[in-house]
Amino acid sequence: MKIKDITNCIEEIAPLNYAEDFDNVGLLIGDYNTIITGVLVTLDTLENIIDEAIEKKCNLIVSFHPIIFSGLKKLNGKNYVEKVVVKAIKNDIAIYAMHTALDNSTVGVNAKICEVLGLKNPTILIPQKNTIKKLTTYAPTNTAEKVRQALFNAGAGTIGNYTNCSFNTEGIGTYKGNENSNPVIGQKGTFHAENETFISVIFEKHKEKNILKALFDAHIYEEVAYDIVSLENINQDIGIGMVGELDKEIDEIDFLKIVKKTMNSNGIRHSKLIGKPIKKVAVLGGSGSFAIENAKNSGADIYITSDIKYHEFYKAEGKLIIADIGHYESEQFTKNLLVDILTKKFPNFAIILSEKNTNPIYYL
């Protein structure tokens, strides 16, 4: 099995197209065509993780956080990032990271938090913009069904709970090929009018390559007329953070105690209590101060995240509780999620959960 088999599986649930622009995701070190001996899954890639991979004969590390985040100008081993990269290269160990691509997945980081906390009916807190595109094309009417079906098979035409969605109308297409043309219908140098069907479908942007291939393979014309535009429509299946509900209301202090225990937190920093039971819960793994307003607008009673600064706690404004449980603590179950996904896909292959705690923060 090759590295690309593992990464293709991950990208089915966390397409790299949906990572944030500032992020650095994908195969950071290595070759997609390398035969793998084992996979070590971790939250962070540090030197001790490289050592663990060597010990357990894993030549691929699947890491949530990317060890290379900004550009490296030198590899002298003078800081922890350079040391990891140098050691990985010396020992032929590949490193793959998906970070915010998994953050923005409907079955990713925040879905796992909801699962661990027992939240029901989770929905995306901040849907990502510009994730939906629209394709329009024109095909001879007697071939339109073949083209349409090929687009559906490639993943186009899904809207919510509905598949095979398209809009079609009949019209007349015209063309005149030059001396270098080779028209399937009509003659070069001769004006031709053809009964054609206008076909319009929408699709998620990460499917564009496959959809265009399907279009060109199914279409009979030498030159296929089509256009693709990005839509402002919201895709509720792609985005960061989630909002879910508890089975029943819980006293706010009792719920904070449950969160502390369940998320293995050594301490929760939180805003002023609001004096009402907790029912609706917003979560966002990792640094989540940017989503405080979204959590308030969602009607959540509490917002669970991390890396909240002093003045940002004031933004609660008595409308909800902001609870900072710690960055590592909020994302710790991500590696379990990845192991579960990969083990189900490759049950007879060595998918190993790292035993190392990579949390850089300690408590007195």
GROMACS .gro file of C-alpha atoms in nm:
model
  364
    1MET     CA    1   0.000   0.000   0.000
    2LYS     CA    2   0.121   0.350  -0.083
    3ILE     CA    3   0.104   0.677   0.106
    4LYS     CA    4  -0.151   0.810  -0.143
    5ASP     CA    5  -0.393   0.529  -0.044
    6ILE     CA    6  -0.394   0.655   0.315
    7THR     CA    7  -0.414   1.023   0.222
    8ASN     CA    8  -0.692   0.961  -0.031
    9CYS     CA    9  -0.894   0.800   0.248
   10ILE     CA   10  -0.843   1.099   0.477
   11GLU     CA   11  -0.926   1.344   0.201
   12GLU     CA   12  -1.259   1.174   0.141
   13ILE     CA   13  -1.376   1.323   0.472
   14ALA     CA   14  -1.140   1.622   0.482
   15PRO     CA   15  -1.067   1.751   0.129
   16LEU     CA   16  -0.763   1.977   0.138
   17ASN     CA   17  -0.953   2.235  -0.070
   18TYR     CA   18  -1.140   2.331   0.247
   19ALA     CA   19  -0.834   2.409   0.458
   20GLU     CA   20  -0.804   2.776   0.551
   21ASP     CA   21  -0.584   2.992   0.327
   22PHE     CA   22  -0.327   3.050   0.603
   23ASP     CA   23  -0.278   2.678   0.662
   24ASN     CA   24  -0.017   2.433   0.532
   25VAL     CA   25  -0.174   2.094   0.468
   26GLY     CA   26  -0.106   1.779   0.270
   27LEU     CA   27   0.210   1.572   0.241
   28LEU     CA   28   0.473   1.794   0.403
   29ILE     CA   29   0.760   1.546   0.375
   30GLY     CA   30   0.780   1.241   0.149
   31ASP     CA   31   0.647   1.098  -0.177
   32TYR     CA   32   0.287   0.991  -0.232
   33ASN     CA   33   0.407   0.680  -0.417
   34THR     CA   34   0.616   0.548  -0.126
   35ILE     CA   35   0.521   0.200  -0.002
   36ILE     CA   36   0.427   0.231   0.365
   37THR     CA   37   0.527  -0.003   0.644
   38GLY     CA   38   0.299   0.143   0.908
   39VAL     CA   39   0.108   0.459   1.001
   40LEU     CA   40   0.150   0.650   1.328
   41VAL     CA   41  -0.132   0.893   1.408
   42THR     CA   42  -0.064   1.192   1.629
   43LEU     CA   43  -0.188   1.539   1.714
   44ASP     CA   44   0.155   1.700   1.673
   45THR     CA   45   0.482   1.588   1.518
   46LEU     CA   46   0.774   1.637   1.758
   47GLU     CA   47   1.112   1.465   1.786
   48ASN     CA   48   0.976   1.206   2.027
   49ILE     CA   49   0.703   1.125   1.772
   50ILE     CA   50   0.969   1.061   1.507
   51ASP     CA   51   1.143   0.832   1.756
   52GLU     CA   52   0.816   0.653   1.823
   53ALA     CA   53   0.761   0.605   1.449
   54ILE     CA   54   1.110   0.458   1.413
   55GLU     CA   55   1.053   0.226   1.708
   56LYS     CA   56   0.719   0.105   1.574
   57LYS     CA   57   0.844   0.075   1.214
   58CYS     CA   58   0.604   0.336   1.077
   59ASN     CA   59   0.733   0.536   0.781
   60LEU     CA   60   0.424   0.760   0.762
   61ILE     CA   61   0.312   0.998   1.035
   62VAL     CA   62  -0.040   1.133   1.004
   63SER     CA   63  -0.042   1.447   1.214
   64PHE     CA   64  -0.332   1.682   1.277
   65HIS     CA   65  -0.109   1.989   1.318
   66PRO     CA   66   0.148   2.065   1.045
   67ILE     CA   67   0.506   2.075   1.175
   68ILE     CA   68   0.596   2.304   0.883
   69PHE     CA   69   0.361   2.599   0.909
   70SER     CA   70   0.557   2.883   0.750
   71GLY     CA   71   0.846   2.876   0.507
   72LEU     CA   72   1.176   2.714   0.608
   73LYS     CA   73   1.481   2.896   0.476
   74LYS     CA   74   1.739   2.671   0.642
   75LEU     CA   75   1.762   2.318   0.779
   76ASN     CA   76   2.031   2.346   1.041
   77GLY     CA   77   1.846   2.184   1.330
   78LYS     CA   78   1.856   2.506   1.532
   79ASN     CA   79   1.492   2.491   1.647
   80TYR     CA   80   1.236   2.220   1.715
   81VAL     CA   81   1.079   2.244   1.369
   82GLU     CA   82   1.409   2.205   1.185
   83LYS     CA   83   1.512   1.918   1.414
   84VAL     CA   84   1.191   1.727   1.337
   85VAL     CA   85   1.221   1.781   0.963
   86VAL     CA   86   1.586   1.678   0.953
   87LYS     CA   87   1.526   1.364   1.161
   88ALA     CA   88   1.224   1.266   0.950
   89ILE     CA   89   1.418   1.302   0.626
   90LYS     CA   90   1.722   1.113   0.761
   91ASN     CA   91   1.497   0.821   0.859
   92ASP     CA   92   1.278   0.823   0.544
   93ILE     CA   93   0.966   0.910   0.740
   94ALA     CA   94   0.687   1.094   0.561
   95ILE     CA   95   0.465   1.346   0.738
   96TYR     CA   96   0.110   1.431   0.634
   97ALA     CA   97  -0.114   1.693   0.800
   98MET     CA   98  -0.473   1.800   0.739
   99HIS     CA   99  -0.537   2.054   1.021
  100THR     CA  100  -0.812   2.302   0.919
  101ALA     CA  101  -0.932   2.073   0.639
  102LEU     CA  102  -1.045   1.839   0.918
  103ASP     CA  103  -1.167   2.136   1.124
  104ASN     CA  104  -1.402   2.223   0.839
  105SER     CA  105  -1.531   1.869   0.791
  106THR     CA  106  -1.880   1.780   0.905
  107VAL     CA  107  -1.739   1.456   1.051
  108GLY     CA  108  -1.412   1.605   1.172
  109VAL     CA  109  -1.268   1.768   1.484
  110ASN     CA  110  -1.582   1.939   1.609
  111ALA     CA  111  -1.808   1.646   1.531
  112LYS     CA  112  -1.581   1.438   1.755
  113ILE     CA  113  -1.614   1.692   2.038
  114CYS     CA  114  -1.992   1.676   2.001
  115GLU     CA  115  -1.978   1.297   2.015
  116VAL     CA  116  -1.760   1.295   2.328
  117LEU     CA  117  -1.988   1.546   2.504
  118GLY     CA  118  -2.304   1.365   2.396
  119LEU     CA  119  -2.444   1.652   2.189
  120LYS     CA  120  -2.734   1.571   1.958
  121ASN     CA  121  -2.827   1.709   1.614
  122PRO     CA  122  -2.500   1.895   1.552
  123THR     CA  123  -2.490   2.163   1.283
  124ILE     CA  124  -2.206   2.376   1.145
  125LEU     CA  125  -2.139   2.694   1.344
  126ILE     CA  126  -1.968   2.890   1.063
  127PRO     CA  127  -2.036   2.750   0.715
  128GLN     CA  128  -1.741   2.809   0.483
  129LYS     CA  129  -1.807   3.047   0.195
  130ASN     CA  130  -1.749   2.981  -0.174
  131THR     CA  131  -1.753   2.604  -0.148
  132ILE     CA  132  -2.028   2.548  -0.407
  133LYS     CA  133  -1.984   2.589  -0.780
  134LYS     CA  134  -2.221   2.569  -1.077
  135LEU     CA  135  -2.143   2.405  -1.408
  136THR     CA  136  -2.340   2.477  -1.722
  137THR     CA  137  -2.284   2.296  -2.050
  138TYR     CA  138  -2.460   2.221  -2.379
  139ALA     CA  139  -2.492   1.881  -2.546
  140PRO     CA  140  -2.675   1.746  -2.850
  141THR     CA  141  -3.020   1.656  -2.722
  142ASN     CA  142  -2.988   1.288  -2.808
  143THR     CA  143  -2.671   1.263  -2.593
  144ALA     CA  144  -2.780   1.488  -2.305
  145GLU     CA  145  -2.885   1.201  -2.079
  146LYS     CA  146  -2.541   1.037  -2.111
  147VAL     CA  147  -2.367   1.364  -2.019
  148ARG     CA  148  -2.606   1.435  -1.734
  149GLN     CA  149  -2.562   1.089  -1.582
  150ALA     CA  150  -2.183   1.112  -1.608
  151LEU     CA  151  -2.193   1.439  -1.413
  152PHE     CA  152  -2.414   1.282  -1.147
  153ASN     CA  153  -2.183   0.982  -1.116
  154ALA     CA  154  -1.888   1.219  -1.062
  155GLY     CA  155  -2.064   1.387  -0.770
  156ALA     CA  156  -2.249   1.678  -0.928
  157GLY     CA  157  -2.614   1.758  -0.864
  158THR     CA  158  -2.643   1.706  -0.488
  159ILE     CA  159  -2.851   1.955  -0.289
  160GLY     CA  160  -2.901   1.864   0.076
  161ASN     CA  161  -3.090   1.535   0.090
  162TYR     CA  162  -3.143   1.525  -0.287
  163THR     CA  163  -2.919   1.384  -0.561
  164ASN     CA  164  -2.936   1.391  -0.943
  165CYS     CA  165  -3.046   1.757  -0.933
  166SER     CA  166  -3.015   1.954  -1.257
  167PHE     CA  167  -3.188   2.213  -1.470
  168ASN     CA  168  -3.238   2.145  -1.841
  169THR     CA  169  -3.386   2.336  -2.130
  170GLU     CA  170  -3.387   2.291  -2.507
  171GLY     CA  171  -3.238   2.530  -2.761
  172ILE     CA  172  -3.036   2.565  -3.079
  173GLY     CA  173  -2.656   2.563  -3.076
  174THR     CA  174  -2.459   2.689  -3.373
  175TYR     CA  175  -2.100   2.660  -3.486
  176LYS     CA  176  -1.870   2.669  -3.788
  177GLY     CA  177  -1.543   2.481  -3.771
  178ASN     CA  178  -1.223   2.611  -3.931
  179GLU     CA  179  -0.987   2.407  -4.147
  180ASN     CA  180  -0.823   2.250  -3.843
  181SER     CA  181  -1.149   2.137  -3.686
  182ASN     CA  182  -1.288   1.786  -3.683
  183PRO     CA  183  -1.660   1.817  -3.605
  184VAL     CA  184  -1.844   1.506  -3.493
  185ILE     CA  185  -2.167   1.650  -3.630
  186GLY     CA  186  -2.165   1.867  -3.945
  187GLN     CA  187  -1.880   1.957  -4.181
  188LYS     CA  188  -1.576   2.178  -4.129
  189GLY     CA  189  -1.610   2.518  -4.288
  190THR     CA  190  -1.989   2.487  -4.293
  191PHE     CA  191  -2.229   2.668  -4.060
  192HIS     CA  192  -2.425   2.416  -3.852
  193ALA     CA  193  -2.726   2.445  -3.620
  194GLU     CA  194  -2.793   2.162  -3.374
  195ASN     CA  195  -3.074   2.086  -3.132
  196GLU     CA  196  -2.901   2.102  -2.794
  197THR     CA  197  -2.990   2.066  -2.428
  198PHE     CA  198  -2.868   2.323  -2.176
  199ILE     CA  199  -2.760   2.138  -1.859
  200SER     CA  200  -2.690   2.309  -1.527
  201VAL     CA  201  -2.569   2.136  -1.210
  202ILE     CA  202  -2.404   2.243  -0.884
  203PHE     CA  203  -2.118   2.067  -0.705
  204GLU     CA  204  -1.876   2.101  -0.414
  205LYS     CA  205  -1.555   2.264  -0.533
  206HIS     CA  206  -1.324   1.976  -0.440
  207LYS     CA  207  -1.501   1.760  -0.699
  208GLU     CA  208  -1.427   1.992  -0.992
  209LYS     CA  209  -1.142   1.791  -1.143
  210ASN     CA  210  -1.342   1.466  -1.152
  211ILE     CA  211  -1.653   1.639  -1.280
  212LEU     CA  212  -1.469   1.804  -1.570
  213LYS     CA  213  -1.310   1.470  -1.661
  214ALA     CA  214  -1.654   1.309  -1.661
  215LEU     CA  215  -1.789   1.589  -1.880
  216PHE     CA  216  -1.513   1.559  -2.139
  217ASP     CA  217  -1.529   1.177  -2.144
  218ALA     CA  218  -1.907   1.170  -2.193
  219HIS     CA  219  -1.944   1.459  -2.439
  220ILE     CA  220  -1.918   1.385  -2.811
  221TYR     CA  221  -1.807   1.731  -2.928
  222GLU     CA  222  -1.444   1.800  -3.016
  223GLU     CA  223  -1.466   2.130  -2.825
  224VAL     CA  224  -1.695   2.119  -2.521
  225ALA     CA  225  -1.867   2.446  -2.434
  226TYR     CA  226  -1.905   2.493  -2.059
  227ASP     CA  227  -1.862   2.746  -1.784
  228ILE     CA  228  -1.809   2.722  -1.407
  229VAL     CA  229  -1.897   2.991  -1.155
  230SER     CA  230  -1.861   3.009  -0.777
  231LEU     CA  231  -2.182   3.056  -0.580
  232GLU     CA  232  -2.256   3.244  -0.257
  233ASN     CA  233  -2.495   2.968  -0.147
  234ILE     CA  234  -2.418   2.828   0.197
  235ASN     CA  235  -2.311   2.465   0.224
  236GLN     CA  236  -2.415   2.343   0.570
  237ASP     CA  237  -2.186   2.040   0.543
  238ILE     CA  238  -1.860   2.235   0.526
  239GLY     CA  239  -1.740   2.480   0.788
  240ILE     CA  240  -1.583   2.528   1.127
  241GLY     CA  241  -1.730   2.479   1.473
  242MET     CA  242  -2.055   2.305   1.562
  243VAL     CA  243  -2.368   2.358   1.768
  244GLY     CA  244  -2.557   2.073   1.932
  245GLU     CA  245  -2.798   2.004   2.215
  246LEU     CA  246  -2.792   1.800   2.531
  247ASP     CA  247  -3.064   1.544   2.591
  248LYS     CA  248  -3.180   1.750   2.886
  249GLU     CA  249  -3.090   2.076   3.057
  250ILE     CA  250  -2.798   2.064   3.302
  251ASP     CA  251  -2.704   2.314   3.571
  252GLU     CA  252  -2.420   2.533   3.441
  253ILE     CA  253  -2.174   2.443   3.719
  254ASP     CA  254  -2.257   2.074   3.684
  255PHE     CA  255  -2.204   2.093   3.310
  256LEU     CA  256  -1.868   2.267   3.345
  257LYS     CA  257  -1.761   1.987   3.580
  258ILE     CA  258  -1.874   1.729   3.324
  259VAL     CA  259  -1.679   1.907   3.050
  260LYS     CA  260  -1.368   1.926   3.269
  261LYS     CA  261  -1.379   1.554   3.341
  262THR     CA  262  -1.481   1.440   2.993
  263MET     CA  263  -1.224   1.655   2.813
  264ASN     CA  264  -0.948   1.572   3.064
  265SER     CA  265  -0.894   1.940   3.136
  266ASN     CA  266  -0.671   2.048   3.423
  267GLY     CA  267  -0.869   2.368   3.454
  268ILE     CA  268  -1.141   2.563   3.272
  269ARG     CA  269  -1.122   2.939   3.237
  270HIS     CA  270  -1.470   3.076   3.182
  271SER     CA  271  -1.669   3.398   3.167
  272LYS     CA  272  -1.930   3.497   3.425
  273LEU     CA  273  -2.206   3.241   3.477
  274ILE     CA  274  -2.541   3.345   3.331
  275GLY     CA  275  -2.771   3.185   3.586
  276LYS     CA  276  -2.954   2.946   3.354
  277PRO     CA  277  -2.925   2.575   3.279
  278ILE     CA  278  -2.724   2.454   2.978
  279LYS     CA  279  -2.908   2.298   2.686
  280LYS     CA  280  -2.755   2.429   2.363
  281VAL     CA  281  -2.377   2.400   2.327
  282ALA     CA  282  -2.138   2.551   2.070
  283VAL     CA  283  -1.792   2.397   2.027
  284LEU     CA  284  -1.482   2.482   1.827
  285GLY     CA  285  -1.162   2.286   1.868
  286GLY     CA  286  -0.842   2.488   1.889
  287SER     CA  287  -0.825   2.867   1.895
  288GLY     CA  288  -1.182   2.991   1.879
  289SER     CA  289  -1.198   3.355   1.986
  290PHE     CA  290  -1.290   3.461   1.631
  291ALA     CA  291  -1.620   3.270   1.658
  292ILE     CA  292  -1.756   3.418   1.981
  293GLU     CA  293  -2.015   3.629   1.799
  294ASN     CA  294  -2.121   3.329   1.592
  295ALA     CA  295  -2.169   3.126   1.909
  296LYS     CA  296  -2.380   3.404   2.060
  297ASN     CA  297  -2.590   3.435   1.743
  298SER     CA  298  -2.648   3.059   1.739
  299GLY     CA  299  -2.839   3.084   2.067
  300ALA     CA  300  -2.592   2.860   2.250
  301ASP     CA  301  -2.588   2.870   2.629
  302ILE     CA  302  -2.216   2.793   2.640
  303TYR     CA  303  -1.926   2.811   2.394
  304ILE     CA  304  -1.646   2.557   2.446
  305THR     CA  305  -1.315   2.639   2.280
  306SER     CA  306  -0.961   2.754   2.374
  307ASP     CA  307  -0.700   3.030   2.360
  308ILE     CA  308  -0.936   3.305   2.480
  309LYS     CA  309  -0.760   3.627   2.583
  310TYR     CA  310  -0.846   3.835   2.889
  311HIS     CA  311  -1.059   4.101   2.717
  312GLU     CA  312  -1.230   3.847   2.494
  313PHE     CA  313  -1.417   3.700   2.790
  314TYR     CA  314  -1.607   4.030   2.813
  315LYS     CA  315  -1.762   3.951   2.473
  316ALA     CA  316  -1.990   3.698   2.641
  317GLU     CA  317  -2.198   3.999   2.753
  318GLY     CA  318  -2.412   3.778   2.975
  319LYS     CA  319  -2.562   3.601   2.674
  320LEU     CA  320  -2.364   3.278   2.710
  321ILE     CA  321  -2.069   3.127   2.894
  322ILE     CA  322  -1.734   3.125   2.718
  323ALA     CA  323  -1.534   2.824   2.838
  324ASP     CA  324  -1.165   2.788   2.757
  325ILE     CA  325  -1.074   2.425   2.820
  326GLY     CA  326  -0.723   2.434   2.667
  327HIS     CA  327  -0.602   2.398   2.308
  328TYR     CA  328  -0.468   2.044   2.336
  329GLU     CA  329  -0.766   1.934   2.543
  330SER     CA  330  -1.013   2.056   2.281
  331GLU     CA  331  -0.840   1.865   1.999
  332GLN     CA  332  -0.705   1.559   2.180
  333PHE     CA  333  -0.964   1.314   2.048
  334THR     CA  334  -0.886   1.404   1.686
  335LYS     CA  335  -0.618   1.136   1.662
  336ASN     CA  336  -0.868   0.875   1.787
  337LEU     CA  337  -1.105   0.987   1.513
  338LEU     CA  338  -0.838   0.942   1.248
  339VAL     CA  339  -0.734   0.600   1.378
  340ASP     CA  340  -1.097   0.483   1.373
  341ILE     CA  341  -1.146   0.603   1.015
  342LEU     CA  342  -0.824   0.449   0.884
  343THR     CA  343  -0.868   0.121   1.072
  344LYS     CA  344  -1.215   0.071   0.927
  345LYS     CA  345  -1.082   0.139   0.577
  346PHE     CA  346  -0.765  -0.069   0.618
  347PRO     CA  347  -0.847  -0.331   0.887
  348ASN     CA  348  -0.547  -0.549   0.811
  349PHE     CA  349  -0.286  -0.276   0.810
  350ALA     CA  350  -0.086  -0.128   1.098
  351ILE     CA  351  -0.261   0.196   1.200
  352ILE     CA  352  -0.109   0.296   1.534
  353LEU     CA  353  -0.230   0.559   1.780
  354SER     CA  354   0.062   0.754   1.922
  355GLU     CA  355   0.115   0.700   2.293
  356LYS     CA  356   0.284   1.038   2.337
  357ASN     CA  357   0.117   1.338   2.499
  358THR     CA  358   0.232   1.637   2.294
  359ASN     CA  359   0.063   1.904   2.505
  360PRO     CA  360   0.324   2.179   2.560
  361ILE     CA  361   0.131   2.329   2.851
  362TYR     CA  362   0.170   2.207   3.209
  363TYR     CA  363  -0.028   2.299   3.519
  364LEU     CA  364   0.093   2.346   3.874
   0.00000   0.00000   0.00000
